[in-house]
Tab-separated table of C-alpha atoms in Angstrom:
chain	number	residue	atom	x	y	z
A	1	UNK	CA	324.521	200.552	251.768
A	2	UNK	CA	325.482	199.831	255.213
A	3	UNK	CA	328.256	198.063	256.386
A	4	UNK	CA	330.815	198.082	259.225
A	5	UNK	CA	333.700	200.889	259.123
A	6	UNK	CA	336.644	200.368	260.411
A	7	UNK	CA	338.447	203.901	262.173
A	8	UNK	CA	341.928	203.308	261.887
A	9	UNK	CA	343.207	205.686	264.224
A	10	UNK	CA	346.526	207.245	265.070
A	11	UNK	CA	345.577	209.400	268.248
A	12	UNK	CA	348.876	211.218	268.470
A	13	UNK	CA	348.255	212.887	264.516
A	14	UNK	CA	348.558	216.362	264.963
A	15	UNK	CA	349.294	216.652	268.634
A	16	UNK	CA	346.300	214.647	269.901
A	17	UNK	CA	343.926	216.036	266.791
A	18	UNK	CA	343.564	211.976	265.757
A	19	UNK	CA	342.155	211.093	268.970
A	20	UNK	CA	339.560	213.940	268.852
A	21	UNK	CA	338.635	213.144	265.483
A	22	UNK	CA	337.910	210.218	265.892
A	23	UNK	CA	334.828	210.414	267.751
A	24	UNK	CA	332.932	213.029	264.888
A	25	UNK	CA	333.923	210.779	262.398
A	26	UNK	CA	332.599	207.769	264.015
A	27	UNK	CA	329.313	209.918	264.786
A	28	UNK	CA	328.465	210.751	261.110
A	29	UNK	CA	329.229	206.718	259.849
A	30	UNK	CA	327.166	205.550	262.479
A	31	UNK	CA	324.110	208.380	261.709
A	32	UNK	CA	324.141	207.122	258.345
A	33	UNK	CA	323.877	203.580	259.558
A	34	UNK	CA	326.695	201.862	259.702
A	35	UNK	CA	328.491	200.315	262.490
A	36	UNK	CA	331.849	201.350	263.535
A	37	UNK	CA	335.070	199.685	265.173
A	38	UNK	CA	338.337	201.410	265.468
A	39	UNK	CA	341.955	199.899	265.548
A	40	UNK	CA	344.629	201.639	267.160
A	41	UNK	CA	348.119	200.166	267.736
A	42	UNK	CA	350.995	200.598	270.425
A	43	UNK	CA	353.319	201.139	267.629
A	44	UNK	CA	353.292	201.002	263.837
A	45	UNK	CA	353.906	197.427	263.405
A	46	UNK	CA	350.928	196.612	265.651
A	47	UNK	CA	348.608	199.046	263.799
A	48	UNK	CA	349.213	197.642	260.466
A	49	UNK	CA	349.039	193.927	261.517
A	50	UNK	CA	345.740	195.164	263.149
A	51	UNK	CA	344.172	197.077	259.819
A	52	UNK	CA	345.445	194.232	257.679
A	53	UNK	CA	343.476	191.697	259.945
A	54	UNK	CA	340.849	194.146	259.388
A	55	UNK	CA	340.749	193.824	256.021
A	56	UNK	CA	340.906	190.200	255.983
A	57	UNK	CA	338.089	190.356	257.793
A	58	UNK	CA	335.989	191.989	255.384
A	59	UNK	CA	335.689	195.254	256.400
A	60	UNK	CA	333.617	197.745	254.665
A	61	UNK	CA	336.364	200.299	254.699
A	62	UNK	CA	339.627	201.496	256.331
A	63	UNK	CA	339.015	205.029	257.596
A	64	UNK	CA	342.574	206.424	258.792
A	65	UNK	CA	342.123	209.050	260.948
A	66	UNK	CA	345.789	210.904	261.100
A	67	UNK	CA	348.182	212.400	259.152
A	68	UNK	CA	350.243	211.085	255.984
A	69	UNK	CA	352.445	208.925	258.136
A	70	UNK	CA	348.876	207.086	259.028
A	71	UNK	CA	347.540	207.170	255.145
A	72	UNK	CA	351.128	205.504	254.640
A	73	UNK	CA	350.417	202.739	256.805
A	74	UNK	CA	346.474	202.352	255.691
A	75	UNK	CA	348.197	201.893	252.219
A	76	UNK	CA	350.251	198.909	252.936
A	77	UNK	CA	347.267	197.068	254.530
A	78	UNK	CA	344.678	197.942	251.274
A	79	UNK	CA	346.941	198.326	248.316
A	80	UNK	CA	346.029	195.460	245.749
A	81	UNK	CA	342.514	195.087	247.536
A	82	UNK	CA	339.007	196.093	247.165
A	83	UNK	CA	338.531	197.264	250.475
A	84	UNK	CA	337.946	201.029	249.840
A	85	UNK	CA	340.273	203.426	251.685
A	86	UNK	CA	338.862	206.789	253.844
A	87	UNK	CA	340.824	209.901	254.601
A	88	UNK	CA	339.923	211.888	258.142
A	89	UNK	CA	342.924	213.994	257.577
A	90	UNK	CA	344.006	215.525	261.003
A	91	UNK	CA	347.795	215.500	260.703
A	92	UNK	CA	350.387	217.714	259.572
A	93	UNK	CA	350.974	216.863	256.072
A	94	UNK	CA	348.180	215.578	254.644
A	95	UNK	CA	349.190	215.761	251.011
A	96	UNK	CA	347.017	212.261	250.079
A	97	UNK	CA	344.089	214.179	251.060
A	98	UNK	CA	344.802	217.364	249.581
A	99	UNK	CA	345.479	214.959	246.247
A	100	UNK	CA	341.999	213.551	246.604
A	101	UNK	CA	340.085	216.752	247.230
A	102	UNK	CA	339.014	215.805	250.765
A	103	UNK	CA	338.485	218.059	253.376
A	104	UNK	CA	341.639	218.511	255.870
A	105	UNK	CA	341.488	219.080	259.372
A	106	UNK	CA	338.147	218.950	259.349
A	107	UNK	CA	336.627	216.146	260.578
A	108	UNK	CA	333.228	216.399	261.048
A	109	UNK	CA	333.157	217.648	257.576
A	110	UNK	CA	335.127	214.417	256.618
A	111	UNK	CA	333.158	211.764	258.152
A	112	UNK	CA	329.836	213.385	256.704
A	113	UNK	CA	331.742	213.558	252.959
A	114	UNK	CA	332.873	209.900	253.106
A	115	UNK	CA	329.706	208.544	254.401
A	116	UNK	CA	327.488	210.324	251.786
A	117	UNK	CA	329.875	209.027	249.412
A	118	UNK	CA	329.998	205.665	250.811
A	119	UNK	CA	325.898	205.662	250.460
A	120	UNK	CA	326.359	206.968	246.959
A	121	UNK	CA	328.591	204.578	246.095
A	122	UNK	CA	331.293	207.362	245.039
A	123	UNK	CA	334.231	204.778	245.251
A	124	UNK	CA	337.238	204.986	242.298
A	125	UNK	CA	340.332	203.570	241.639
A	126	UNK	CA	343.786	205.526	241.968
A	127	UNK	CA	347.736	204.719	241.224
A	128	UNK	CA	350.126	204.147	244.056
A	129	UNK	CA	353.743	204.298	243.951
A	130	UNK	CA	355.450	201.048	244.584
A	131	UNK	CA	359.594	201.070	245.597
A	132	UNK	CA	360.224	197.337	246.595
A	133	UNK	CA	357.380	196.179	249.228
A	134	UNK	CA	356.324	199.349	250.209
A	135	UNK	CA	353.481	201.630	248.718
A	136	UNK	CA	353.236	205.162	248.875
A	137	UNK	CA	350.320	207.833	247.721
A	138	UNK	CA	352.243	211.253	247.350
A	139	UNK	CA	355.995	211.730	247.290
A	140	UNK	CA	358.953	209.931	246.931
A	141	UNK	CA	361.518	212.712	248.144
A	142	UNK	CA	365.565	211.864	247.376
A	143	UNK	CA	368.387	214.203	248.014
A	144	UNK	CA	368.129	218.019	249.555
A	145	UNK	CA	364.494	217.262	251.104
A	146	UNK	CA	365.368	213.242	252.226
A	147	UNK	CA	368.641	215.019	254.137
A	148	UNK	CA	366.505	217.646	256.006
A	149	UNK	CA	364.185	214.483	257.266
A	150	UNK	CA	367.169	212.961	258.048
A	151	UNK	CA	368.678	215.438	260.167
A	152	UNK	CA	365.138	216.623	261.677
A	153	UNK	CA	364.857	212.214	262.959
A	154	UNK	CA	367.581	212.850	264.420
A	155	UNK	CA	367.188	216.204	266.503
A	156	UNK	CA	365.398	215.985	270.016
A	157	UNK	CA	364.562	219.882	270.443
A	158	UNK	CA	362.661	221.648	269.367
A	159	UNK	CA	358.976	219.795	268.292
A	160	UNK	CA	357.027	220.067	265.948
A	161	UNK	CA	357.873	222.140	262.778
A	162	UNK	CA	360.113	224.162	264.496
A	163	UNK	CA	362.409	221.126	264.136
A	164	UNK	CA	362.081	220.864	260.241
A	165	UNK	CA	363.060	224.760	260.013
A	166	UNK	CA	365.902	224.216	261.775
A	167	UNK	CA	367.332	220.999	259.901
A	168	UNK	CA	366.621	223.377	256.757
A	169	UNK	CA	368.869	225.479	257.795
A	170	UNK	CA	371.369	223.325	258.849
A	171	UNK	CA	371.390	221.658	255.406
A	172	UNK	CA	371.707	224.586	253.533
A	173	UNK	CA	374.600	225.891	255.200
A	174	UNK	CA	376.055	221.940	253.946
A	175	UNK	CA	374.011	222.587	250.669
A	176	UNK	CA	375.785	220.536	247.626
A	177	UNK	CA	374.911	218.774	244.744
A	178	UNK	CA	374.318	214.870	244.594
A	179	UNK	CA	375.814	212.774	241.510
A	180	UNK	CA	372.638	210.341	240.660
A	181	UNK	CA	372.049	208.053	238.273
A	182	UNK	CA	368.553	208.382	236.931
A	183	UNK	CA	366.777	205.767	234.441
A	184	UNK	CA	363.298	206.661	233.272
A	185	UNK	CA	361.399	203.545	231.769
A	186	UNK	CA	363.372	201.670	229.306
A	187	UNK	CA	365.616	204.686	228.258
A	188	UNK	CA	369.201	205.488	228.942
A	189	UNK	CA	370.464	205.831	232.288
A	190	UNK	CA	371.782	209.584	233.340
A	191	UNK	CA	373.955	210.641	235.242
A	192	UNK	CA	373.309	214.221	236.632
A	193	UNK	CA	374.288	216.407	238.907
A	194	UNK	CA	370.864	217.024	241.415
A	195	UNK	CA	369.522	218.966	244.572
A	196	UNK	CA	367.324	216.967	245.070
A	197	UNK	CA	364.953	214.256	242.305
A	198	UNK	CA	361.078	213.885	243.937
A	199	UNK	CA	358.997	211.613	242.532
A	200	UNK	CA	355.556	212.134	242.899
A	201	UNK	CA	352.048	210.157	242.456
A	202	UNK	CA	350.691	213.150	243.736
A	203	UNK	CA	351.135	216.518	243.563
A	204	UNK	CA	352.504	217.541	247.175
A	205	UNK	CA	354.315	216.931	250.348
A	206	UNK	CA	355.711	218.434	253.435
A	207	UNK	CA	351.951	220.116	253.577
A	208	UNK	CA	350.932	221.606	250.170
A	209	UNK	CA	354.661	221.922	248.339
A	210	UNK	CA	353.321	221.293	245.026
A	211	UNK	CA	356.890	219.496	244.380
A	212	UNK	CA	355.693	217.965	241.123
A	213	UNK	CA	352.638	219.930	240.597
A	214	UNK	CA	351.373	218.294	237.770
A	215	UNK	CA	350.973	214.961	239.289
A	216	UNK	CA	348.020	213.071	238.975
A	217	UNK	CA	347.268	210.384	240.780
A	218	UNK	CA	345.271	208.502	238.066
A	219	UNK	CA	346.859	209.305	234.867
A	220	UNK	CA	349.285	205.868	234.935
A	221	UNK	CA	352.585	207.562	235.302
A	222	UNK	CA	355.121	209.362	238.136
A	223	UNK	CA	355.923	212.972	237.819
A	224	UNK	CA	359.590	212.987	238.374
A	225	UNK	CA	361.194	216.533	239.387
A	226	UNK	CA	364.537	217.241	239.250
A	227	UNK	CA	366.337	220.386	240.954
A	228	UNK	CA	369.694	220.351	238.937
A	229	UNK	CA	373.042	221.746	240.615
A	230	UNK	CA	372.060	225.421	242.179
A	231	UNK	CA	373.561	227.509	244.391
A	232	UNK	CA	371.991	228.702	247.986
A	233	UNK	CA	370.645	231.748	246.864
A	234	UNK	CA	368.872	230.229	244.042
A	235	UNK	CA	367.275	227.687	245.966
A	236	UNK	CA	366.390	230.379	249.033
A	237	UNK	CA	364.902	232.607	245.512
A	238	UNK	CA	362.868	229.638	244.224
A	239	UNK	CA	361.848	227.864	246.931
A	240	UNK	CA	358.818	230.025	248.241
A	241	UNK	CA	357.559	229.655	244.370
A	242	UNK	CA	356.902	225.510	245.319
A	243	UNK	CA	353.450	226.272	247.206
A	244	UNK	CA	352.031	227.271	243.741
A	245	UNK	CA	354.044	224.983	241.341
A	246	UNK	CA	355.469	227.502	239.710
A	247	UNK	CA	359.267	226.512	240.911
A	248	UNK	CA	358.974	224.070	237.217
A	249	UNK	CA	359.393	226.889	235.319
A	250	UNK	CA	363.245	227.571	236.960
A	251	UNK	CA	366.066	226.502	234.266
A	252	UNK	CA	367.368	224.390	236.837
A	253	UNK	CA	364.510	222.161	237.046
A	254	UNK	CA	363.468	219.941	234.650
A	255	UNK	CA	359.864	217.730	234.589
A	256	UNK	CA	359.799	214.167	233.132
A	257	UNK	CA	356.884	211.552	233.185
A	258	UNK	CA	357.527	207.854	233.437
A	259	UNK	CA	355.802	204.612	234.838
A	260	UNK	CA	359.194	202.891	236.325
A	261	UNK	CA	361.875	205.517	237.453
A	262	UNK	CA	365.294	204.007	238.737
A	263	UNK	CA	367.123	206.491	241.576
A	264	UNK	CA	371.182	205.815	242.884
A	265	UNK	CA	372.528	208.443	244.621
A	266	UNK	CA	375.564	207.950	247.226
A	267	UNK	CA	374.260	208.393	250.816
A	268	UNK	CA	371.092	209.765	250.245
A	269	UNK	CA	367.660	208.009	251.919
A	270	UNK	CA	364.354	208.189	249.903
A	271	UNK	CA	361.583	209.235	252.096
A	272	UNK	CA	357.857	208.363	250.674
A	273	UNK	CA	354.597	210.172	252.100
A	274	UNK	CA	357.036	211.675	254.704
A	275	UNK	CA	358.238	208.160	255.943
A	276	UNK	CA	362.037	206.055	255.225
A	277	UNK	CA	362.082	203.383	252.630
A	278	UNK	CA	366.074	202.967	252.963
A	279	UNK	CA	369.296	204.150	251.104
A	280	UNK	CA	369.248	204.609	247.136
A	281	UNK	CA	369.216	202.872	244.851
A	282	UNK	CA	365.578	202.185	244.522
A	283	UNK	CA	363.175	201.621	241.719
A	284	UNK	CA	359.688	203.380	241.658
A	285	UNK	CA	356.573	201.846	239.851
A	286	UNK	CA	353.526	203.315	239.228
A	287	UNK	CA	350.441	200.847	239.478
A	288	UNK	CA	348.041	202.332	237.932
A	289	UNK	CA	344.512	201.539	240.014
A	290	UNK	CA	345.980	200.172	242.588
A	291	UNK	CA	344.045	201.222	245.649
A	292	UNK	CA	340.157	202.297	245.944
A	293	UNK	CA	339.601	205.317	247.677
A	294	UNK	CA	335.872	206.958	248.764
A	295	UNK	CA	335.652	210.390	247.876
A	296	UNK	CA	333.782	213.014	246.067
């Protein structure tokens, strides 16, 4: 099947890596016969309007070509569609990649994988997380994890990760507990004492913390993990233990499963697929098949 493929680019993913991808990507559509256009906008609201008139058009497929930030935007534009959605993931997070089993900062290997799949047909259905307008494929992080994101927009030195260290730091040493108020489905409403509650339609953020580990991104519901009241040095002990999942089996965190999760927390910003949604409160919904993706 050949078609036109549209590259939706973000050439500052991965200091400059999205602009350097593109071009492999675009070689391996093309060499399997397809012809290839690629968007790129000044800012964010310009590169959505431009994938969204994309789409419209009747594109074969979005390709983003960037990080999370970039899936994020590529999700707004094909959520609720059947234009299928690529992954070249050449950014720092990519956690919707990782969550699809595609390769990651690879992206010669990408382009080849999607366009054999493409030819195969290898195109299924996935949830999305939905929190008022906006859609979201990994994590919807509230509390502890939203604060260091907060702190690390603000900071202007140092770049890159460097800057997210830092902010952890900085939070710690203001490390305290959150009073939320946390409704799962049609069931009572809690009020809890939290770290931080994540939300996840996927498995990871913040590059491969498996937050909520058992996520999976079509099974119909949100993982919902919730680091209760702990103390520095627990979270400094348990911490390291997120990159395998096995921070769940910590007394202060509990796992719960739900399609509609409802988050208020005082001050606190929830932050999905590494970008702002707004203040709590905010009610998550999974939809179930909500966006087709081409993968293996």
């Amino acid at each position: 099947m050949t078609s036109e493929i549209t590259l939706f680019v973000n050439p500052t993913a991965g200091r400059g890596r999205g602009a350097r991808a593109a071009q492999p990507a675009a070689s391996a559509f093309r060499a399997a016969g397809h012809a290839v256009r690629t968007v790129v906008g000044r800012d964010a609201a310009e590169a959505l309007a431009r994938a969204r008139a994309a789409v419209a058009e009747g594109t074969g497929a979005l390709v983003a070509v960037g990080g999370d930030g970039l899936v994020h935007l590529a999700l707004q534009a094909v959520a609720g569609t059947r234009t299928p959605l690529g992954v070249v993931a050449v950014g720092t997070g990519n956690d919707f990649a990782r969550a699809l089993g595609l390769p990651v900062r690879d992206p010669a290997a990408a382009g080849a994988l999607l366009a054999d799949a493409l030819e195969g047909g290898r195109v299924r259905d996935v949830d999305l997380g939905r929190a008022g307008d906006r859609w979201f494929g990994t994590v919807l992080a509230s509390g502890f994890d939203s604060r260091v994101n907060d702190r690390g927009n603000r900071m202007r030195w140092p770049a890159g990760r460097a800057r997210y260290d830092l902010a952890v730091l900085a939070e710690l040493a203001a490390l305290r507990p959150f009073p939320y108020r946390l409704r799962l489905d049609d069931g009572e409403v809690r009020e809890i004492e939290a770290t931080l509650v994540a939300v996840g339609n996927g498995p990871s953020y913040g590059g491969g913390m498996r937050i909520c580990p058992g996520a999976d991104p079509a099974d119909g519901l949100l993982d919902v993990t919730v680091v209760g009241d702990c103390s520095r040095t627990t979270l400094l002990r348990v911490f390291p233990r997120v990159y395998r999942g096995t921070h769940v089996d910590h007394p202060k965190i509990t796992v719960h499963r739900a399609a509609r999760v409802e988050l208020a927390a005082p001050d606190v910003t929830g932050y999905a697929d590494g970008e702002p949604l707004g203040p709590l409160p905010l009610t998550v919904r999974c939809i179930p098949g909500a966006v087709r993706v081409i993968g293996p």
